[in-house]
Amino acid sequence: MSFKIASSPHQHSQKNTAQLMKLVALAAVPGIAVQAYFFGYGVLIQLVLAIITALSCEAAVLAIRSKKIKVKLLDHSALVTALLLAVAIPSYAPWWLVVIGTAFAIVVVKQLYGGLGNNLFNPAMAAYVLLLVSFPLPMTSWLPAAPVQHLSVGPVDAVCAIFTDFSCSGYSVSQLRQDADGISMATPLDTLKTDLSQGYTTAESMKKPVFGWLSGEGWFWVNLAYLLGGLFLLQQKVIQWRIPVAVLGSLFGCSLLAWLISPDTNASPLFQLFSGATMLAAFFIATDPVSASTTEKGRLIFGALIGVLVFLIRSYGGYPDAFAFAVMLANMTVPLIDYYTQPRTYGHKNKGAR
């Protein structure tokens, strides 16, 4: 008789890292496809650029550290980091933006700390924050969420626009953003936050063209696609339910309370849940096994903290979406959360080994 021996933390899934990362990438495919449908071929081009940069940087650093390059690259962790960052960047942002962000995520946030399993912060979110703070204009210049066939921007034009700031037909990226019946390039979260600061009510703001059914043109469907991918990850036991449920539950609870108190100055709970990067962050980002809490109670606290921070930053901070900042702030609290939520060691009265 043989026994399978593995170090803690023990998981129900017996899949290795490469298999888990493949499932995460597979689960993101519906969301990426819907995002590309509404925001153009640039989504796919940014994804390819991010993956190439991530693999190249990972290989270079591993070579410098005299590590086995092929083995480490085949765990697909760099691919998932590239994927999560690429879909968070506007589809027609300049090429150097995704390259700088991905290189920073792999070289500094991941490898500088010792590689997979040693990083304090989620690499994709740390890179996103760097780009957002350093280059706020291109990071917030989204194309109108309209199907690609209405934008008249094919794959070749998309490549030209990303690398030269002009399509092959001679249109600038700023002109492309004003296509689709003149819809504003601002996202629903951006528009609502700006309008509320100028004294508009929520109802008055949501009469603008950028808002579609429930949460803004296209954004509801993008979030729904990532939600379906997240449910697939739960079904495959790649992630546990505690973090995404805590994130969505706390965000829903905070936004419901605020909406009931002042519906004119607060968005509805459903708008909060299906806008921006909510479902992507709840299922694909906050559940990062390295930077998230590892105890059962800790995961609930960790997820709830993210949801509360997202609501506070969206409502009172300077950044409309807020998930990157919320995840990084929660990452800082993980050692403390895990310390106080350790389960009791069998045969001992104390909680865990301290």
PDB file of N, CA, C and O in Angstrom, residues 152-209:
ATOM      1  N   SER A 152     -16.265  48.942 -37.555  1.00  0.00           N
ATOM      2  CA  SER A 152     -15.518  49.006 -38.814  1.00  0.00           C
ATOM      3  C   SER A 152     -14.000  48.988 -38.585  1.00  0.00           C
ATOM      4  O   SER A 152     -13.242  49.647 -39.289  1.00  0.00           O
ATOM      5  N   VAL A 153     -13.593  48.267 -37.558  1.00  0.00           N
ATOM      6  CA  VAL A 153     -12.163  48.139 -37.258  1.00  0.00           C
ATOM      7  C   VAL A 153     -11.816  46.654 -37.291  1.00  0.00           C
ATOM      8  O   VAL A 153     -12.115  45.910 -36.358  1.00  0.00           O
ATOM      9  N   GLY A 154     -11.191  46.201 -38.378  1.00  0.00           N
ATOM     10  CA  GLY A 154     -10.812  44.802 -38.504  1.00  0.00           C
ATOM     11  C   GLY A 154      -9.536  44.495 -37.737  1.00  0.00           C
ATOM     12  O   GLY A 154      -8.911  45.376 -37.149  1.00  0.00           O
ATOM     13  N   PRO A 155      -9.114  43.233 -37.736  1.00  0.00           N
ATOM     14  CA  PRO A 155      -7.901  42.829 -37.010  1.00  0.00           C
ATOM     15  C   PRO A 155      -6.658  43.584 -37.462  1.00  0.00           C
ATOM     16  O   PRO A 155      -5.830  43.971 -36.636  1.00  0.00           O
ATOM     17  N   VAL A 156      -6.497  43.800 -38.776  1.00  0.00           N
ATOM     18  CA  VAL A 156      -5.312  44.509 -39.272  1.00  0.00           C
ATOM     19  C   VAL A 156      -5.329  45.959 -38.805  1.00  0.00           C
ATOM     20  O   VAL A 156      -4.298  46.514 -38.382  1.00  0.00           O
ATOM     21  N   ASP A 157      -6.497  46.597 -38.899  1.00  0.00           N
ATOM     22  CA  ASP A 157      -6.624  47.968 -38.403  1.00  0.00           C
ATOM     23  C   ASP A 157      -6.333  48.040 -36.911  1.00  0.00           C
ATOM     24  O   ASP A 157      -5.739  49.010 -36.425  1.00  0.00           O
ATOM     25  N   ALA A 158      -6.760  47.020 -36.168  1.00  0.00           N
ATOM     26  CA  ALA A 158      -6.530  46.990 -34.731  1.00  0.00           C
ATOM     27  C   ALA A 158      -5.037  46.925 -34.425  1.00  0.00           C
ATOM     28  O   ALA A 158      -4.540  47.614 -33.525  1.00  0.00           O
ATOM     29  N   VAL A 159      -4.309  46.101 -35.181  1.00  0.00           N
ATOM     30  CA  VAL A 159      -2.853  46.005 -34.993  1.00  0.00           C
ATOM     31  C   VAL A 159      -2.192  47.358 -35.278  1.00  0.00           C
ATOM     32  O   VAL A 159      -1.341  47.817 -34.503  1.00  0.00           O
ATOM     33  N   CYS A 160      -2.574  47.977 -36.384  1.00  0.00           N
ATOM     34  CA  CYS A 160      -2.011  49.285 -36.729  1.00  0.00           C
ATOM     35  C   CYS A 160      -2.305  50.317 -35.645  1.00  0.00           C
ATOM     36  O   CYS A 160      -1.427  51.110 -35.266  1.00  0.00           O
ATOM     37  N   ALA A 161      -3.530  50.313 -35.131  1.00  0.00           N
ATOM     38  CA  ALA A 161      -3.926  51.304 -34.128  1.00  0.00           C
ATOM     39  C   ALA A 161      -3.135  51.140 -32.839  1.00  0.00           C
ATOM     40  O   ALA A 161      -2.737  52.128 -32.208  1.00  0.00           O
ATOM     41  N   ILE A 162      -2.899  49.907 -32.431  1.00  0.00           N
ATOM     42  CA  ILE A 162      -2.177  49.657 -31.182  1.00  0.00           C
ATOM     43  C   ILE A 162      -0.702  50.013 -31.303  1.00  0.00           C
ATOM     44  O   ILE A 162      -0.090  50.541 -30.378  1.00  0.00           O
ATOM     45  N   PHE A 163      -0.107  49.759 -32.473  1.00  0.00           N
ATOM     46  CA  PHE A 163       1.326  49.981 -32.632  1.00  0.00           C
ATOM     47  C   PHE A 163       1.679  51.374 -33.153  1.00  0.00           C
ATOM     48  O   PHE A 163       2.797  51.846 -32.944  1.00  0.00           O
ATOM     49  N   THR A 164       0.738  52.040 -33.826  1.00  0.00           N
ATOM     50  CA  THR A 164       1.067  53.347 -34.413  1.00  0.00           C
ATOM     51  C   THR A 164       0.126  54.461 -33.975  1.00  0.00           C
ATOM     52  O   THR A 164       0.333  55.620 -34.337  1.00  0.00           O
ATOM     53  N   ASP A 165      -0.928  54.127 -33.245  1.00  0.00           N
ATOM     54  CA  ASP A 165      -1.954  55.084 -32.819  1.00  0.00           C
ATOM     55  C   ASP A 165      -2.873  55.498 -33.969  1.00  0.00           C
ATOM     56  O   ASP A 165      -3.717  56.372 -33.813  1.00  0.00           O
ATOM     57  N   PHE A 166      -2.695  54.868 -35.133  1.00  0.00           N
ATOM     58  CA  PHE A 166      -3.567  55.121 -36.280  1.00  0.00           C
ATOM     59  C   PHE A 166      -3.941  53.783 -36.911  1.00  0.00           C
ATOM     60  O   PHE A 166      -3.118  52.862 -36.969  1.00  0.00           O
ATOM     61  N   SER A 167      -5.171  53.687 -37.391  1.00  0.00           N
ATOM     62  CA  SER A 167      -5.564  52.489 -38.121  1.00  0.00           C
ATOM     63  C   SER A 167      -4.910  52.516 -39.495  1.00  0.00           C
ATOM     64  O   SER A 167      -4.387  53.540 -39.944  1.00  0.00           O
ATOM     65  N   CYS A 168      -4.941  51.390 -40.193  1.00  0.00           N
ATOM     66  CA  CYS A 168      -4.365  51.325 -41.535  1.00  0.00           C
ATOM     67  C   CYS A 168      -5.117  52.225 -42.510  1.00  0.00           C
ATOM     68  O   CYS A 168      -4.591  52.602 -43.562  1.00  0.00           O
ATOM     69  N   SER A 169      -6.346  52.572 -42.154  1.00  0.00           N
ATOM     70  CA  SER A 169      -7.149  53.456 -43.001  1.00  0.00           C
ATOM     71  C   SER A 169      -6.889  54.927 -42.710  1.00  0.00           C
ATOM     72  O   SER A 169      -7.463  55.796 -43.365  1.00  0.00           O
ATOM     73  N   GLY A 170      -6.066  55.210 -41.685  1.00  0.00           N
ATOM     74  CA  GLY A 170      -5.717  56.595 -41.389  1.00  0.00           C
ATOM     75  C   GLY A 170      -6.473  57.214 -40.240  1.00  0.00           C
ATOM     76  O   GLY A 170      -6.254  58.378 -39.897  1.00  0.00           O
ATOM     77  N   TYR A 171      -7.399  56.457 -39.603  1.00  0.00           N
ATOM     78  CA  TYR A 171      -8.125  56.988 -38.456  1.00  0.00           C
ATOM     79  C   TYR A 171      -7.255  56.899 -37.205  1.00  0.00           C
ATOM     80  O   TYR A 171      -6.586  55.903 -36.967  1.00  0.00           O
ATOM     81  N   SER A 172      -7.275  57.952 -36.385  1.00  0.00           N
ATOM     82  CA  SER A 172      -6.550  57.911 -35.124  1.00  0.00           C
ATOM     83  C   SER A 172      -7.361  57.099 -34.113  1.00  0.00           C
ATOM     84  O   SER A 172      -8.565  56.897 -34.277  1.00  0.00           O
ATOM     85  N   VAL A 173      -6.710  56.658 -33.055  1.00  0.00           N
ATOM     86  CA  VAL A 173      -7.401  55.888 -32.018  1.00  0.00           C
ATOM     87  C   VAL A 173      -8.488  56.721 -31.360  1.00  0.00           C
ATOM     88  O   VAL A 173      -9.567  56.224 -31.038  1.00  0.00           O
ATOM     89  N   SER A 174      -8.236  58.011 -31.182  1.00  0.00           N
ATOM     90  CA  SER A 174      -9.257  58.874 -30.576  1.00  0.00           C
ATOM     91  C   SER A 174     -10.497  58.955 -31.458  1.00  0.00           C
ATOM     92  O   SER A 174     -11.627  59.013 -30.954  1.00  0.00           O
ATOM     93  N   GLN A 175     -10.320  58.923 -32.778  1.00  0.00           N
ATOM     94  CA  GLN A 175     -11.478  58.924 -33.690  1.00  0.00           C
ATOM     95  C   GLN A 175     -12.223  57.595 -33.618  1.00  0.00           C
ATOM     96  O   GLN A 175     -13.449  57.559 -33.682  1.00  0.00           O
ATOM     97  N   LEU A 176     -11.474  56.513 -33.473  1.00  0.00           N
ATOM     98  CA  LEU A 176     -12.116  55.213 -33.363  1.00  0.00           C
ATOM     99  C   LEU A 176     -12.983  55.149 -32.113  1.00  0.00           C
ATOM    100  O   LEU A 176     -14.050  54.542 -32.112  1.00  0.00           O
ATOM    101  N   ARG A 177     -12.525  55.808 -31.043  1.00  0.00           N
ATOM    102  CA  ARG A 177     -13.294  55.780 -29.793  1.00  0.00           C
ATOM    103  C   ARG A 177     -14.579  56.584 -29.899  1.00  0.00           C
ATOM    104  O   ARG A 177     -15.487  56.414 -29.094  1.00  0.00           O
ATOM    105  N   GLN A 178     -14.671  57.466 -30.859  1.00  0.00           N
ATOM    106  CA  GLN A 178     -15.869  58.261 -31.010  1.00  0.00           C
ATOM    107  C   GLN A 178     -16.821  57.703 -32.063  1.00  0.00           C
ATOM    108  O   GLN A 178     -17.822  58.317 -32.378  1.00  0.00           O
ATOM    109  N   ASP A 179     -16.487  56.523 -32.617  1.00  0.00           N
ATOM    110  CA  ASP A 179     -17.393  55.875 -33.556  1.00  0.00           C
ATOM    111  C   ASP A 179     -18.579  55.292 -32.803  1.00  0.00           C
ATOM    112  O   ASP A 179     -18.777  55.540 -31.635  1.00  0.00           O
ATOM    113  N   ALA A 180     -19.322  54.453 -33.478  1.00  0.00           N
ATOM    114  CA  ALA A 180     -20.493  53.789 -32.877  1.00  0.00           C
ATOM    115  C   ALA A 180     -21.504  54.815 -32.388  1.00  0.00           C
ATOM    116  O   ALA A 180     -21.850  54.890 -31.218  1.00  0.00           O
ATOM    117  N   ASP A 181     -21.965  55.669 -33.314  1.00  0.00           N
ATOM    118  CA  ASP A 181     -23.010  56.643 -33.030  1.00  0.00           C
ATOM    119  C   ASP A 181     -22.602  57.677 -31.991  1.00  0.00           C
ATOM    120  O   ASP A 181     -23.436  58.189 -31.245  1.00  0.00           O
ATOM    121  N   GLY A 182     -21.320  57.960 -31.909  1.00  0.00           N
ATOM    122  CA  GLY A 182     -20.868  59.033 -31.012  1.00  0.00           C
ATOM    123  C   GLY A 182     -20.951  58.704 -29.546  1.00  0.00           C
ATOM    124  O   GLY A 182     -20.957  59.603 -28.711  1.00  0.00           O
ATOM    125  N   ILE A 183     -21.016  57.427 -29.186  1.00  0.00           N
ATOM    126  CA  ILE A 183     -21.083  57.056 -27.773  1.00  0.00           C
ATOM    127  C   ILE A 183     -19.801  57.480 -27.078  1.00  0.00           C
ATOM    128  O   ILE A 183     -18.717  57.330 -27.603  1.00  0.00           O
ATOM    129  N   SER A 184     -19.923  58.006 -25.881  1.00  0.00           N
ATOM    130  CA  SER A 184     -18.752  58.438 -25.132  1.00  0.00           C
ATOM    131  C   SER A 184     -17.838  57.264 -24.824  1.00  0.00           C
ATOM    132  O   SER A 184     -18.272  56.137 -24.652  1.00  0.00           O
ATOM    133  N   MET A 185     -16.519  57.549 -24.740  1.00  0.00           N
ATOM    134  CA  MET A 185     -15.573  56.473 -24.456  1.00  0.00           C
ATOM    135  C   MET A 185     -15.528  56.151 -22.963  1.00  0.00           C
ATOM    136  O   MET A 185     -14.852  55.213 -22.560  1.00  0.00           O
ATOM    137  N   ALA A 186     -16.180  56.917 -22.121  1.00  0.00           N
ATOM    138  CA  ALA A 186     -16.173  56.647 -20.686  1.00  0.00           C
ATOM    139  C   ALA A 186     -16.972  55.385 -20.373  1.00  0.00           C
ATOM    140  O   ALA A 186     -17.980  55.090 -21.004  1.00  0.00           O
ATOM    141  N   THR A 187     -16.513  54.643 -19.379  1.00  0.00           N
ATOM    142  CA  THR A 187     -17.260  53.466 -18.944  1.00  0.00           C
ATOM    143  C   THR A 187     -18.441  53.908 -18.087  1.00  0.00           C
ATOM    144  O   THR A 187     -18.467  55.045 -17.588  1.00  0.00           O
ATOM    145  N   PRO A 188     -19.436  53.035 -17.873  1.00  0.00           N
ATOM    146  CA  PRO A 188     -20.560  53.404 -17.016  1.00  0.00           C
ATOM    147  C   PRO A 188     -20.140  53.826 -15.613  1.00  0.00           C
ATOM    148  O   PRO A 188     -20.688  54.776 -15.055  1.00  0.00           O
ATOM    149  N   LEU A 189     -19.153  53.143 -15.030  1.00  0.00           N
ATOM    150  CA  LEU A 189     -18.682  53.525 -13.700  1.00  0.00           C
ATOM    151  C   LEU A 189     -18.054  54.913 -13.711  1.00  0.00           C
ATOM    152  O   LEU A 189     -18.277  55.717 -12.792  1.00  0.00           O
ATOM    153  N   ASP A 190     -17.258  55.205 -14.748  1.00  0.00           N
ATOM    154  CA  ASP A 190     -16.660  56.540 -14.892  1.00  0.00           C
ATOM    155  C   ASP A 190     -17.747  57.604 -15.011  1.00  0.00           C
ATOM    156  O   ASP A 190     -17.700  58.643 -14.339  1.00  0.00           O
ATOM    157  N   THR A 191     -18.694  57.352 -15.906  1.00  0.00           N
ATOM    158  CA  THR A 191     -19.749  58.331 -16.172  1.00  0.00           C
ATOM    159  C   THR A 191     -20.582  58.605 -14.937  1.00  0.00           C
ATOM    160  O   THR A 191     -20.862  59.762 -14.600  1.00  0.00           O
ATOM    161  N   LEU A 192     -20.989  57.556 -14.245  1.00  0.00           N
ATOM    162  CA  LEU A 192     -21.821  57.723 -13.052  1.00  0.00           C
ATOM    163  C   LEU A 192     -21.076  58.504 -11.976  1.00  0.00           C
ATOM    164  O   LEU A 192     -21.644  59.419 -11.359  1.00  0.00           O
ATOM    165  N   LYS A 193     -19.809  58.173 -11.770  1.00  0.00           N
ATOM    166  CA  LYS A 193     -19.036  58.852 -10.729  1.00  0.00           C
ATOM    167  C   LYS A 193     -18.868  60.329 -11.045  1.00  0.00           C
ATOM    168  O   LYS A 193     -19.021  61.194 -10.179  1.00  0.00           O
ATOM    169  N   THR A 194     -18.593  60.635 -12.311  1.00  0.00           N
ATOM    170  CA  THR A 194     -18.429  62.037 -12.722  1.00  0.00           C
ATOM    171  C   THR A 194     -19.737  62.806 -12.580  1.00  0.00           C
ATOM    172  O   THR A 194     -19.759  63.937 -12.070  1.00  0.00           O
ATOM    173  N   ASP A 195     -20.836  62.197 -13.015  1.00  0.00           N
ATOM    174  CA  ASP A 195     -22.134  62.876 -12.948  1.00  0.00           C
ATOM    175  C   ASP A 195     -22.571  63.133 -11.512  1.00  0.00           C
ATOM    176  O   ASP A 195     -23.104  64.201 -11.189  1.00  0.00           O
ATOM    177  N   LEU A 196     -22.358  62.169 -10.627  1.00  0.00           N
ATOM    178  CA  LEU A 196     -22.745  62.350  -9.222  1.00  0.00           C
ATOM    179  C   LEU A 196     -21.930  63.465  -8.578  1.00  0.00           C
ATOM    180  O   LEU A 196     -22.449  64.225  -7.752  1.00  0.00           O
ATOM    181  N   SER A 197     -20.662  63.578  -8.965  1.00  0.00           N
ATOM    182  CA  SER A 197     -19.827  64.651  -8.405  1.00  0.00           C
ATOM    183  C   SER A 197     -20.273  66.021  -8.900  1.00  0.00           C
ATOM    184  O   SER A 197     -19.981  67.037  -8.269  1.00  0.00           O
ATOM    185  N   GLN A 198     -20.985  66.051 -10.042  1.00  0.00           N
ATOM    186  CA  GLN A 198     -21.471  67.316 -10.599  1.00  0.00           C
ATOM    187  C   GLN A 198     -22.901  67.627 -10.196  1.00  0.00           C
ATOM    188  O   GLN A 198     -23.483  68.589 -10.672  1.00  0.00           O
ATOM    189  N   GLY A 199     -23.472  66.809  -9.321  1.00  0.00           N
ATOM    190  CA  GLY A 199     -24.800  67.100  -8.787  1.00  0.00           C
ATOM    191  C   GLY A 199     -25.946  66.385  -9.461  1.00  0.00           C
ATOM    192  O   GLY A 199     -27.106  66.591  -9.089  1.00  0.00           O
ATOM    193  N   TYR A 200     -25.688  65.547 -10.456  1.00  0.00           N
ATOM    194  CA  TYR A 200     -26.745  64.784 -11.091  1.00  0.00           C
ATOM    195  C   TYR A 200     -27.213  63.682 -10.142  1.00  0.00           C
ATOM    196  O   TYR A 200     -26.453  63.192  -9.294  1.00  0.00           O
ATOM    197  N   THR A 201     -28.437  63.239 -10.297  1.00  0.00           N
ATOM    198  CA  THR A 201     -28.911  62.075  -9.565  1.00  0.00           C
ATOM    199  C   THR A 201     -28.551  60.812 -10.341  1.00  0.00           C
ATOM    200  O   THR A 201     -28.203  60.884 -11.530  1.00  0.00           O
ATOM    201  N   THR A 202     -28.640  59.675  -9.683  1.00  0.00           N
ATOM    202  CA  THR A 202     -28.346  58.416 -10.350  1.00  0.00           C
ATOM    203  C   THR A 202     -29.274  58.196 -11.541  1.00  0.00           C
ATOM    204  O   THR A 202     -28.843  57.782 -12.621  1.00  0.00           O
ATOM    205  N   ALA A 203     -30.547  58.474 -11.358  1.00  0.00           N
ATOM    206  CA  ALA A 203     -31.518  58.285 -12.436  1.00  0.00           C
ATOM    207  C   ALA A 203     -31.219  59.185 -13.625  1.00  0.00           C
ATOM    208  O   ALA A 203     -31.316  58.766 -14.785  1.00  0.00           O
ATOM    209  N   GLU A 204     -30.848  60.436 -13.371  1.00  0.00           N
ATOM    210  CA  GLU A 204     -30.532  61.361 -14.460  1.00  0.00           C
ATOM    211  C   GLU A 204     -29.282  60.907 -15.215  1.00  0.00           C
ATOM    212  O   GLU A 204     -29.233  60.976 -16.443  1.00  0.00           O
ATOM    213  N   SER A 205     -28.289  60.433 -14.498  1.00  0.00           N
ATOM    214  CA  SER A 205     -27.052  59.988 -15.137  1.00  0.00           C
ATOM    215  C   SER A 205     -27.289  58.786 -16.030  1.00  0.00           C
ATOM    216  O   SER A 205     -26.731  58.693 -17.122  1.00  0.00           O
ATOM    217  N   MET A 206     -28.118  57.862 -15.574  1.00  0.00           N
ATOM    218  CA  MET A 206     -28.319  56.618 -16.306  1.00  0.00           C
ATOM    219  C   MET A 206     -29.183  56.772 -17.546  1.00  0.00           C
ATOM    220  O   MET A 206     -29.442  55.796 -18.244  1.00  0.00           O
ATOM    221  N   LYS A 207     -29.603  57.978 -17.851  1.00  0.00           N
ATOM    222  CA  LYS A 207     -30.319  58.224 -19.100  1.00  0.00           C
ATOM    223  C   LYS A 207     -29.361  58.407 -20.274  1.00  0.00           C
ATOM    224  O   LYS A 207     -29.779  58.445 -21.425  1.00  0.00           O
ATOM    225  N   LYS A 208     -28.066  58.500 -19.991  1.00  0.00           N
ATOM    226  CA  LYS A 208     -27.083  58.710 -21.040  1.00  0.00           C
ATOM    227  C   LYS A 208     -26.896  57.449 -21.875  1.00  0.00           C
ATOM    228  O   LYS A 208     -27.121  56.334 -21.389  1.00  0.00           O
ATOM    229  N   PRO A 209     -26.445  57.609 -23.134  1.00  0.00           N
ATOM    230  CA  PRO A 209     -26.299  56.456 -24.038  1.00  0.00           C
ATOM    231  C   PRO A 209     -25.333  55.391 -23.537  1.00  0.00           C
ATOM    232  O   PRO A 209     -25.461  54.221 -23.899  1.00  0.00           O
TER     233      PRO A 209
END
